[in-house]
GROMACS .gro file of C-alpha atoms in nm:
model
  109
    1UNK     CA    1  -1.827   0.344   0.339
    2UNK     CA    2  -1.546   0.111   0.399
    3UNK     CA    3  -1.264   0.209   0.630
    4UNK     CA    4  -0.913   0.249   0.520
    5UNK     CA    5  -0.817  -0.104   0.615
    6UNK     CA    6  -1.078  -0.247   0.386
    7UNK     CA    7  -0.949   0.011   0.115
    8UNK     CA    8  -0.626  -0.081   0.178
    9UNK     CA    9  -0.690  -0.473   0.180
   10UNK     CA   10  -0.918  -0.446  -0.169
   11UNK     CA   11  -0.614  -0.266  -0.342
   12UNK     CA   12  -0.344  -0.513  -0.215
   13UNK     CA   13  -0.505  -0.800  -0.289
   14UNK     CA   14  -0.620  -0.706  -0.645
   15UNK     CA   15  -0.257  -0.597  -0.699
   16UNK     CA   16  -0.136  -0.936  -0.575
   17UNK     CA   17  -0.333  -1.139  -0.887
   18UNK     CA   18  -0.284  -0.874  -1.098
   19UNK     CA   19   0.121  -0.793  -1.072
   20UNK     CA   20   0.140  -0.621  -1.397
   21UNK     CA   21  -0.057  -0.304  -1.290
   22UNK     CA   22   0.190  -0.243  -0.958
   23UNK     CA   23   0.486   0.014  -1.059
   24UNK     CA   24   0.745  -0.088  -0.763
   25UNK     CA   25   1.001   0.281  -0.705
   26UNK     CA   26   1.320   0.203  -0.558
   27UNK     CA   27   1.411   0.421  -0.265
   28UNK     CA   28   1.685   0.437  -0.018
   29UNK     CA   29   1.503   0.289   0.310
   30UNK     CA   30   1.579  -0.052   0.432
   31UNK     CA   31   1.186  -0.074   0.560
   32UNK     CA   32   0.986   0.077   0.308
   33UNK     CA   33   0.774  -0.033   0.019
   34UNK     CA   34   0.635   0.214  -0.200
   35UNK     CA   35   0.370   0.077  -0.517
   36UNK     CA   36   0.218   0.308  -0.738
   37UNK     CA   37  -0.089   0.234  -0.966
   38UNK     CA   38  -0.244   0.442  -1.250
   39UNK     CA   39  -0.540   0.672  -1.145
   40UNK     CA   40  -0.788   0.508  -1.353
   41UNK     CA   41  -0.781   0.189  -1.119
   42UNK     CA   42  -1.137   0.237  -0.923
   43UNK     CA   43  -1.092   0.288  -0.589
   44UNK     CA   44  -1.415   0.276  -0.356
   45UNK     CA   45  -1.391   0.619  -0.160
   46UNK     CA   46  -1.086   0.714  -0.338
   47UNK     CA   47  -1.116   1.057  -0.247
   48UNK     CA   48  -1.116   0.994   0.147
   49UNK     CA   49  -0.862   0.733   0.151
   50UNK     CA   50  -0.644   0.843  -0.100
   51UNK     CA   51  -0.640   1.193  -0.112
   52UNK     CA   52  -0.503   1.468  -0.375
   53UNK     CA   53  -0.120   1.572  -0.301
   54UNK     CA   54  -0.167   1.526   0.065
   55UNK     CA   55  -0.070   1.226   0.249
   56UNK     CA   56  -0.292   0.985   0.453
   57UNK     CA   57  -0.071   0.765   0.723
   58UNK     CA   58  -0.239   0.462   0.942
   59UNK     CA   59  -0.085   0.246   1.167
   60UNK     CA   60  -0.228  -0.113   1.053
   61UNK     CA   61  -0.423  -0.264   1.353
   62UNK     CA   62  -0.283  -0.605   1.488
   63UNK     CA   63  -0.591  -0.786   1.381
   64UNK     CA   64  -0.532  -0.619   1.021
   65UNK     CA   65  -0.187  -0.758   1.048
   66UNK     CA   66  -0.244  -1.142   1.219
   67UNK     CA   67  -0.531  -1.190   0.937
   68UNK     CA   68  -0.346  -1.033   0.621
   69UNK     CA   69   0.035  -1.135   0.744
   70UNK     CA   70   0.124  -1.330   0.406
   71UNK     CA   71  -0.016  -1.006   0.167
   72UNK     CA   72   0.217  -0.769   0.324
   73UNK     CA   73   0.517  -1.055   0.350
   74UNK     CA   74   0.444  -1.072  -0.070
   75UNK     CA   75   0.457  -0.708  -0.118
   76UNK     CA   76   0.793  -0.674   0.112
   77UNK     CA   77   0.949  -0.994  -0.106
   78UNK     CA   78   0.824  -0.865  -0.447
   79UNK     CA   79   1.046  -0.518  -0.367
   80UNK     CA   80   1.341  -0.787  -0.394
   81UNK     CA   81   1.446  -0.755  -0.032
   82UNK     CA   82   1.433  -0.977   0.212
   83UNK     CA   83   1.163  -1.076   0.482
   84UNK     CA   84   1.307  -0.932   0.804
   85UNK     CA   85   1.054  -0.909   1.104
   86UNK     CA   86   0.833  -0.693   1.189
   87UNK     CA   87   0.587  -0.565   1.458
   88UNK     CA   88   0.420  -0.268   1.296
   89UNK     CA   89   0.315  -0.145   0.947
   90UNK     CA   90   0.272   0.242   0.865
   91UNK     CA   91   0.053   0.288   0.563
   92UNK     CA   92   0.062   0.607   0.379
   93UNK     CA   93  -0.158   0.681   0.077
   94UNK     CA   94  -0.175   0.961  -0.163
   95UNK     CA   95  -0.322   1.045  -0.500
   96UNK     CA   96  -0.028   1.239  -0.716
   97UNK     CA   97  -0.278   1.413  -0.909
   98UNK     CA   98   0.010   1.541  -1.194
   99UNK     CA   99   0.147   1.200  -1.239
  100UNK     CA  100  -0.199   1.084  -1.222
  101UNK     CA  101  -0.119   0.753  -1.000
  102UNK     CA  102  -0.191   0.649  -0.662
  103UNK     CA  103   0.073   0.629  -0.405
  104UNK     CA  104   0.046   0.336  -0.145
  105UNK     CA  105   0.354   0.313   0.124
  106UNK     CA  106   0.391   0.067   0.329
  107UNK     CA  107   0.696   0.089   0.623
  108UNK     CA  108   0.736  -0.200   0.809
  109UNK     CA  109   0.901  -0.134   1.167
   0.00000   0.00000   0.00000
């Protein structure tokens, strides 16, 4: 099994070459990305690191962060705001089950 990082790093970087599968939502937070992806995107352990209606959050580990720095800069700049700093990212993931997508958040603080 893979831990969430890995998860986390496997999804971002498919979405990154393939930008037509993310679905950006707007939302009122200055830090906050939020991407959502249809459920039939296979997800290795879906069930443990995206679970149904109830929400997983991680605090991304500074090595996650030094080594994958320029995947979470695209995914702040493709949400059309721009690149502030940052010393910490939050990740929350979800599977909405009834709008049948995965939720991936990421807050940068």
């Amino acid at each position: 099994m893979s831990s969430n990082s890995d998860s986390l790093f496997f999804v971002l970087s498919y979405l990154k070459r393939h930008p037509k599968e993310i679905i950006f939502a707007t939302n009122d937070y200055c830090n906050v990305v939020q991407i959502y992806i249809h459920d039939n995107f296979h997800i290795a352990d879906a069930d443990i690191y995206f679970p149904a209606n109830r929400l997983m959050v991680n605090k991304l580990k500074e090595d996650f962060l030094a080594q994958h720095g320029n995947l979470l800069d695209y995914f702040w700049e493709k949400s059309g705001r721009v690149l502030t700093s940052y010393h910490e990212v939050w990740a929350t993931t979800t599977h909405l089950t009834k709008r049948a997508v995965y939720l991936i958040e990421l807050s940068y603080e």
